[in-house]
Amino acid sequence: MSWRLTEVVTELSIDVTVLRGWIDQRWIRPSSTEGELVFDEADMARARLIRELKQDLSVGDEAMPVVLQLLDQVYALRKALGDLTRAIKACPESVQTAIAEKLKPN
Amino acid sequence: MRDPYEILGVPKSASAEDIKQSYRKLAKKLHPDLNPGNKKAEQSFKEVSAAYDLLSDPEKKARFDRGEIDASGAERQQPFYKAYAEGDEGARYRRFDGDESPFADDLFADLFRGGPGGGRQTFRMRGADVSYTLEVDFLEAANGITRRVTLADGKTLDVTIPAGTEDGQTLRLKGQGQPGLGGAPAGDAFIEIHIRPHPFFTRTGNDIHVELPVSLAEAVLGGSVNLPTIDGKVALKIPAGSNSGTVLRLKGKGVLNQATRQRGDQLVKLKVVLPDQIDPELKEFVERWSKTHSHDPRSKAGFS
């Protein structure tokens, strides 16, 4: 599913200049098709998250890039960790046991 | 459904501002996108959100307070960002600054850089080589040593200078140069070795040369003297009748040849040294001796 700029503005009840500001600061990076911005589900959910961080959690504009950057890193780490876990699970049991052994705290 | 006042931890008499403050405090702690993988936080956040939806709307709050509606609010239907953050859709946001990777400098480093499916093209370039010079002592180069050096970028590096390293020789440390871009390998560090001279040893190839002062008595009568070598002292036997310029060879006491793994020799050139003060007894003896012995060292050397 995808949305256009005006639809996102309506859906989230925010001002269009506010949304454009978020895009200018690259907090959200929708793709563009034939000169028109196209928001996919991740863009929409991310815009909603930014609105919540601002309105509900009163994260200021200064702190927002820091928060988003840290969040992006957390998700990148979770993804990498997930991939790694799946890769390990696809290994023979002896390898899995060896890795588990290595991870045990001393 | 729990009581919305209880969920937000505020009394029924709480003002709109109190309710908002309390909600913000809880939301900061419980927001699902800030707690990925924590189901309990998500459940609690939904409760808190529903309670706040109800109590932040004056009309709904009034109706709830009057008992006209119960606490069940519409549960949030929109998905949270975390639903996409780890999937393909979130790939373009999910990145590390620069070329950081959770698995730095190992075989996994390339696998996790950028997003999945090659969505992000990274610029790859091998890091630049760097050059340094390092001065070492004569014996350190001859016997080999590990030296800790601090590079220009503050990184410290243990450089192993192998035994038999020659003056001007360049050591190559693979991957210790500038880091590569986009997962490309780092450059190399080249370290040119300069060897400080030694007070009495010199070196030609793998042979060590030393000039050894001996006394008149040691030269004429022979004897045993302590001789320094590059790896400690040895007793050297001076044959009776040795002269200045006599070269004695100590096999295998030179420097290790890096190619053949054989050690060179130490060549000891004797130098007969008279006492600083010629005492009357010696003078008298030489006078007596020279009257009955003729010795012309110059004719043998070709002087006429």
PDB file of C-alpha atoms in Angstrom, chain B residues 39-231:
ATOM      1  CA  LYS B  39       5.835  -7.550  24.133  1.00  0.00           C
ATOM      2  CA  LYS B  40       5.006  -6.483  27.649  1.00  0.00           C
ATOM      3  CA  ALA B  41       5.956  -2.900  26.939  1.00  0.00           C
ATOM      4  CA  GLU B  42       3.776  -2.928  23.850  1.00  0.00           C
ATOM      5  CA  GLN B  43       0.807  -4.280  25.776  1.00  0.00           C
ATOM      6  CA  SER B  44       1.262  -1.726  28.535  1.00  0.00           C
ATOM      7  CA  PHE B  45       1.661   1.076  26.011  1.00  0.00           C
ATOM      8  CA  LYS B  46      -1.612   0.144  24.337  1.00  0.00           C
ATOM      9  CA  GLU B  47      -3.361   0.304  27.687  1.00  0.00           C
ATOM     10  CA  VAL B  48      -1.751   3.613  28.515  1.00  0.00           C
ATOM     11  CA  SER B  49      -2.632   5.024  25.080  1.00  0.00           C
ATOM     12  CA  ALA B  50      -6.240   3.904  25.342  1.00  0.00           C
ATOM     13  CA  ALA B  51      -6.500   5.380  28.826  1.00  0.00           C
ATOM     14  CA  TYR B  52      -5.014   8.653  27.628  1.00  0.00           C
ATOM     15  CA  ASP B  53      -7.302   8.736  24.560  1.00  0.00           C
ATOM     16  CA  LEU B  54     -10.223   8.550  26.891  1.00  0.00           C
ATOM     17  CA  LEU B  55      -9.037  10.944  29.583  1.00  0.00           C
ATOM     18  CA  SER B  56      -7.505  13.533  27.265  1.00  0.00           C
ATOM     19  CA  ASP B  57     -10.789  14.064  25.477  1.00  0.00           C
ATOM     20  CA  PRO B  58     -12.897  16.276  27.792  1.00  0.00           C
ATOM     21  CA  GLU B  59     -16.135  14.992  26.371  1.00  0.00           C
ATOM     22  CA  LYS B  60     -15.232  11.289  26.639  1.00  0.00           C
ATOM     23  CA  LYS B  61     -13.716  11.887  30.076  1.00  0.00           C
ATOM     24  CA  ALA B  62     -16.913  13.511  31.315  1.00  0.00           C
ATOM     25  CA  ARG B  63     -19.025  10.672  29.975  1.00  0.00           C
ATOM     26  CA  PHE B  64     -16.718   8.073  31.539  1.00  0.00           C
ATOM     27  CA  ASP B  65     -16.763   9.950  34.872  1.00  0.00           C
ATOM     28  CA  ARG B  66     -20.546   9.946  34.749  1.00  0.00           C
ATOM     29  CA  GLY B  67     -20.445   6.199  34.009  1.00  0.00           C
ATOM     30  CA  GLU B  68     -22.017   6.558  30.569  1.00  0.00           C
ATOM     31  CA  ILE B  69     -19.218   4.689  28.810  1.00  0.00           C
ATOM     32  CA  ASP B  70     -16.781   2.074  29.980  1.00  0.00           C
ATOM     33  CA  ALA B  71     -13.014   2.133  29.747  1.00  0.00           C
ATOM     34  CA  SER B  72     -12.714   0.177  26.514  1.00  0.00           C
ATOM     35  CA  GLY B  73     -11.457   2.510  23.826  1.00  0.00           C
ATOM     36  CA  ALA B  74     -10.760   1.680  20.267  1.00  0.00           C
ATOM     37  CA  GLU B  75      -7.480  -0.141  20.243  1.00  0.00           C
ATOM     38  CA  ARG B  76      -4.852   1.252  17.996  1.00  0.00           C
ATOM     39  CA  GLN B  77      -5.158  -0.310  14.561  1.00  0.00           C
ATOM     40  CA  GLN B  78      -2.247   1.395  12.849  1.00  0.00           C
ATOM     41  CA  PRO B  79       0.928  -0.588  12.832  1.00  0.00           C
ATOM     42  CA  PHE B  80       3.940   0.612  14.727  1.00  0.00           C
ATOM     43  CA  TYR B  81       7.110   1.521  12.865  1.00  0.00           C
ATOM     44  CA  LYS B  82       8.869  -1.485  14.342  1.00  0.00           C
ATOM     45  CA  ALA B  83       6.654  -3.710  12.200  1.00  0.00           C
ATOM     46  CA  TYR B  84       8.738  -2.558   9.210  1.00  0.00           C
ATOM     47  CA  ALA B  85      11.969  -1.498  10.804  1.00  0.00           C
ATOM     48  CA  GLU B  86      13.650  -4.866  10.517  1.00  0.00           C
ATOM     49  CA  GLY B  87      12.065  -5.945   7.257  1.00  0.00           C
ATOM     50  CA  ASP B  88      12.842  -5.092   3.659  1.00  0.00           C
ATOM     51  CA  GLU B  89      10.701  -1.946   3.876  1.00  0.00           C
ATOM     52  CA  GLY B  90      12.857  -0.448   6.598  1.00  0.00           C
ATOM     53  CA  ALA B  91      16.152  -1.192   4.875  1.00  0.00           C
ATOM     54  CA  ARG B  92      16.884   2.330   3.689  1.00  0.00           C
ATOM     55  CA  TYR B  93      16.544   3.748   7.183  1.00  0.00           C
ATOM     56  CA  ARG B  94      18.449   0.946   8.790  1.00  0.00           C
ATOM     57  CA  ARG B  95      22.001   1.953   8.425  1.00  0.00           C
ATOM     58  CA  PHE B  96      25.087   2.771  10.326  1.00  0.00           C
ATOM     59  CA  ASP B  97      26.857   6.042  10.015  1.00  0.00           C
ATOM     60  CA  GLY B  98      29.838   5.892   7.734  1.00  0.00           C
ATOM     61  CA  ASP B  99      31.024   2.364   7.438  1.00  0.00           C
ATOM     62  CA  GLU B 100      30.392   1.155  10.912  1.00  0.00           C
ATOM     63  CA  SER B 101      29.184  -2.354  11.198  1.00  0.00           C
ATOM     64  CA  PRO B 102      28.203  -4.372  14.233  1.00  0.00           C
ATOM     65  CA  PHE B 103      30.927  -6.781  13.211  1.00  0.00           C
ATOM     66  CA  ALA B 104      33.950  -4.595  12.677  1.00  0.00           C
ATOM     67  CA  ASP B 105      37.026  -5.904  10.957  1.00  0.00           C
ATOM     68  CA  ASP B 106      36.136  -9.513  10.492  1.00  0.00           C
ATOM     69  CA  LEU B 107      34.683 -11.799   7.943  1.00  0.00           C
ATOM     70  CA  PHE B 108      31.121 -10.788   8.861  1.00  0.00           C
ATOM     71  CA  ALA B 109      31.796  -7.101   8.408  1.00  0.00           C
ATOM     72  CA  ASP B 110      30.874  -7.050   4.729  1.00  0.00           C
ATOM     73  CA  LEU B 111      27.786  -9.198   5.152  1.00  0.00           C
ATOM     74  CA  PHE B 112      25.868  -6.738   7.263  1.00  0.00           C
ATOM     75  CA  ARG B 113      26.964  -3.486   5.766  1.00  0.00           C
ATOM     76  CA  GLY B 114      24.168  -1.561   4.130  1.00  0.00           C
ATOM     77  CA  GLY B 115      20.709  -3.052   3.832  1.00  0.00           C
ATOM     78  CA  PRO B 116      19.502  -6.378   2.549  1.00  0.00           C
ATOM     79  CA  GLY B 117      19.069  -7.153  -1.115  1.00  0.00           C
ATOM     80  CA  GLY B 118      21.725  -4.739  -2.214  1.00  0.00           C
ATOM     81  CA  GLY B 119      19.399  -1.811  -1.780  1.00  0.00           C
ATOM     82  CA  ARG B 120      22.227   0.527  -0.996  1.00  0.00           C
ATOM     83  CA  GLN B 121      25.195   0.881  -3.303  1.00  0.00           C
ATOM     84  CA  THR B 122      28.336   1.486  -1.330  1.00  0.00           C
ATOM     85  CA  PHE B 123      31.434   3.121  -2.663  1.00  0.00           C
ATOM     86  CA  ARG B 124      34.381   0.795  -2.226  1.00  0.00           C
ATOM     87  CA  MET B 125      37.962   1.911  -2.222  1.00  0.00           C
ATOM     88  CA  ARG B 126      41.050   0.351  -0.737  1.00  0.00           C
ATOM     89  CA  GLY B 127      42.619   2.457   1.995  1.00  0.00           C
ATOM     90  CA  ALA B 128      45.776   4.425   1.331  1.00  0.00           C
ATOM     91  CA  ASP B 129      49.205   3.075   2.224  1.00  0.00           C
ATOM     92  CA  VAL B 130      51.120   4.901   4.906  1.00  0.00           C
ATOM     93  CA  SER B 131      54.873   5.143   5.386  1.00  0.00           C
ATOM     94  CA  TYR B 132      56.864   5.526   8.549  1.00  0.00           C
ATOM     95  CA  THR B 133      60.504   5.365   9.504  1.00  0.00           C
ATOM     96  CA  LEU B 134      61.637   3.671  12.658  1.00  0.00           C
ATOM     97  CA  GLU B 135      65.072   3.958  14.224  1.00  0.00           C
ATOM     98  CA  VAL B 136      66.374   0.933  16.102  1.00  0.00           C
ATOM     99  CA  ASP B 137      69.594   0.048  17.875  1.00  0.00           C
ATOM    100  CA  PHE B 138      72.226  -2.037  16.137  1.00  0.00           C
ATOM    101  CA  LEU B 139      71.681  -5.032  18.409  1.00  0.00           C
ATOM    102  CA  GLU B 140      67.867  -4.775  18.145  1.00  0.00           C
ATOM    103  CA  ALA B 141      68.123  -5.123  14.377  1.00  0.00           C
ATOM    104  CA  ALA B 142      70.690  -7.902  14.596  1.00  0.00           C
ATOM    105  CA  ASN B 143      68.780  -9.986  17.123  1.00  0.00           C
ATOM    106  CA  GLY B 144      65.219  -8.950  16.283  1.00  0.00           C
ATOM    107  CA  ILE B 145      62.779  -7.130  18.547  1.00  0.00           C
ATOM    108  CA  THR B 146      59.131  -6.122  18.804  1.00  0.00           C
ATOM    109  CA  ARG B 147      58.627  -2.404  19.082  1.00  0.00           C
ATOM    110  CA  ARG B 148      55.377  -0.629  19.890  1.00  0.00           C
ATOM    111  CA  VAL B 149      54.944   2.371  17.663  1.00  0.00           C
ATOM    112  CA  THR B 150      52.273   5.063  17.688  1.00  0.00           C
ATOM    113  CA  LEU B 151      50.969   5.932  14.257  1.00  0.00           C
ATOM    114  CA  ALA B 152      49.882   9.373  13.099  1.00  0.00           C
ATOM    115  CA  ASP B 153      46.229   8.597  13.822  1.00  0.00           C
ATOM    116  CA  GLY B 154      47.024   7.639  17.424  1.00  0.00           C
ATOM    117  CA  LYS B 155      46.715   3.933  16.794  1.00  0.00           C
ATOM    118  CA  THR B 156      49.456   1.846  18.374  1.00  0.00           C
ATOM    119  CA  LEU B 157      50.979  -1.039  16.556  1.00  0.00           C
ATOM    120  CA  ASP B 158      53.415  -3.751  17.585  1.00  0.00           C
ATOM    121  CA  VAL B 159      56.035  -3.968  14.883  1.00  0.00           C
ATOM    122  CA  THR B 160      58.119  -7.103  14.790  1.00  0.00           C
ATOM    123  CA  ILE B 161      61.592  -6.337  13.503  1.00  0.00           C
ATOM    124  CA  PRO B 162      62.989  -9.707  12.472  1.00  0.00           C
ATOM    125  CA  ALA B 163      66.532 -10.733  13.395  1.00  0.00           C
ATOM    126  CA  GLY B 164      68.935  -9.726  10.659  1.00  0.00           C
ATOM    127  CA  THR B 165      66.989  -6.687   9.492  1.00  0.00           C
ATOM    128  CA  GLU B 166      69.245  -4.450   7.439  1.00  0.00           C
ATOM    129  CA  ASP B 167      69.619  -0.702   7.501  1.00  0.00           C
ATOM    130  CA  GLY B 168      67.142   0.853   5.053  1.00  0.00           C
ATOM    131  CA  GLN B 169      65.035  -2.308   4.833  1.00  0.00           C
ATOM    132  CA  THR B 170      61.276  -1.717   4.611  1.00  0.00           C
ATOM    133  CA  LEU B 171      58.793  -3.833   6.539  1.00  0.00           C
ATOM    134  CA  ARG B 172      55.287  -4.156   5.159  1.00  0.00           C
ATOM    135  CA  LEU B 173      52.395  -4.453   7.619  1.00  0.00           C
ATOM    136  CA  LYS B 174      49.416  -5.626   5.682  1.00  0.00           C
ATOM    137  CA  GLY B 175      46.149  -3.858   6.436  1.00  0.00           C
ATOM    138  CA  GLN B 176      47.659  -1.371   8.891  1.00  0.00           C
ATOM    139  CA  GLY B 177      47.336   1.652   6.607  1.00  0.00           C
ATOM    140  CA  GLN B 178      44.315   3.899   6.175  1.00  0.00           C
ATOM    141  CA  PRO B 179      40.962   2.112   6.470  1.00  0.00           C
ATOM    142  CA  GLY B 180      39.181   1.222   3.241  1.00  0.00           C
ATOM    143  CA  LEU B 181      35.824   2.686   2.223  1.00  0.00           C
ATOM    144  CA  GLY B 182      32.650   0.675   1.778  1.00  0.00           C
ATOM    145  CA  GLY B 183      34.128  -2.523   3.113  1.00  0.00           C
ATOM    146  CA  ALA B 184      37.224  -2.460   0.924  1.00  0.00           C
ATOM    147  CA  PRO B 185      40.428  -3.586   2.599  1.00  0.00           C
ATOM    148  CA  ALA B 186      42.659  -1.165   4.448  1.00  0.00           C
ATOM    149  CA  GLY B 187      45.938  -0.042   2.961  1.00  0.00           C
ATOM    150  CA  ASP B 188      49.312  -1.248   4.170  1.00  0.00           C
ATOM    151  CA  ALA B 189      51.818   0.405   6.457  1.00  0.00           C
ATOM    152  CA  PHE B 190      55.407   0.511   5.224  1.00  0.00           C
ATOM    153  CA  ILE B 191      58.029   0.945   7.879  1.00  0.00           C
ATOM    154  CA  GLU B 192      61.549   1.815   6.835  1.00  0.00           C
ATOM    155  CA  ILE B 193      64.098   0.710   9.396  1.00  0.00           C
ATOM    156  CA  HIS B 194      67.108   2.844  10.216  1.00  0.00           C
ATOM    157  CA  ILE B 195      69.797   1.255  12.334  1.00  0.00           C
ATOM    158  CA  ARG B 196      71.791   3.353  14.792  1.00  0.00           C
ATOM    159  CA  PRO B 197      75.557   2.617  14.722  1.00  0.00           C
ATOM    160  CA  HIS B 198      77.116   0.569  17.516  1.00  0.00           C
ATOM    161  CA  PRO B 199      80.153   1.777  19.505  1.00  0.00           C
ATOM    162  CA  PHE B 200      82.337  -1.162  18.385  1.00  0.00           C
ATOM    163  CA  PHE B 201      80.378  -3.528  16.141  1.00  0.00           C
ATOM    164  CA  THR B 202      80.000  -2.963  12.436  1.00  0.00           C
ATOM    165  CA  ARG B 203      78.228  -5.168   9.952  1.00  0.00           C
ATOM    166  CA  THR B 204      78.838  -6.288   6.390  1.00  0.00           C
ATOM    167  CA  GLY B 205      76.046  -8.456   5.133  1.00  0.00           C
ATOM    168  CA  ASN B 206      75.612 -11.098   7.790  1.00  0.00           C
ATOM    169  CA  ASP B 207      79.092 -10.817   9.239  1.00  0.00           C
ATOM    170  CA  ILE B 208      79.879  -8.787  12.320  1.00  0.00           C
ATOM    171  CA  HIS B 209      83.202  -7.000  12.518  1.00  0.00           C
ATOM    172  CA  VAL B 210      84.907  -5.920  15.686  1.00  0.00           C
ATOM    173  CA  GLU B 211      88.373  -4.606  16.399  1.00  0.00           C
ATOM    174  CA  LEU B 212      89.740  -6.148  19.577  1.00  0.00           C
ATOM    175  CA  PRO B 213      92.550  -4.397  21.439  1.00  0.00           C
ATOM    176  CA  VAL B 214      95.079  -6.860  22.931  1.00  0.00           C
ATOM    177  CA  SER B 215      98.113  -6.212  25.098  1.00  0.00           C
ATOM    178  CA  LEU B 216     101.674  -6.846  24.029  1.00  0.00           C
ATOM    179  CA  ALA B 217     101.827  -9.818  26.393  1.00  0.00           C
ATOM    180  CA  GLU B 218      98.563 -11.320  25.026  1.00  0.00           C
ATOM    181  CA  ALA B 219      99.874 -10.914  21.479  1.00  0.00           C
ATOM    182  CA  VAL B 220     103.270 -12.429  22.158  1.00  0.00           C
ATOM    183  CA  LEU B 221     102.356 -15.104  24.653  1.00  0.00           C
ATOM    184  CA  GLY B 222      98.744 -15.807  23.740  1.00  0.00           C
ATOM    185  CA  GLY B 223      95.872 -15.982  26.218  1.00  0.00           C
ATOM    186  CA  SER B 224      92.139 -16.045  26.697  1.00  0.00           C
ATOM    187  CA  VAL B 225      90.080 -12.806  26.633  1.00  0.00           C
ATOM    188  CA  ASN B 226      86.421 -11.964  27.044  1.00  0.00           C
ATOM    189  CA  LEU B 227      84.913 -10.963  23.716  1.00  0.00           C
ATOM    190  CA  PRO B 228      81.478  -9.375  23.231  1.00  0.00           C
ATOM    191  CA  THR B 229      79.297 -10.847  20.484  1.00  0.00           C
ATOM    192  CA  ILE B 230      75.822  -9.735  19.416  1.00  0.00           C
ATOM    193  CA  ASP B 231      74.297 -12.272  21.775  1.00  0.00           C
TER     194      ASP B 231
END
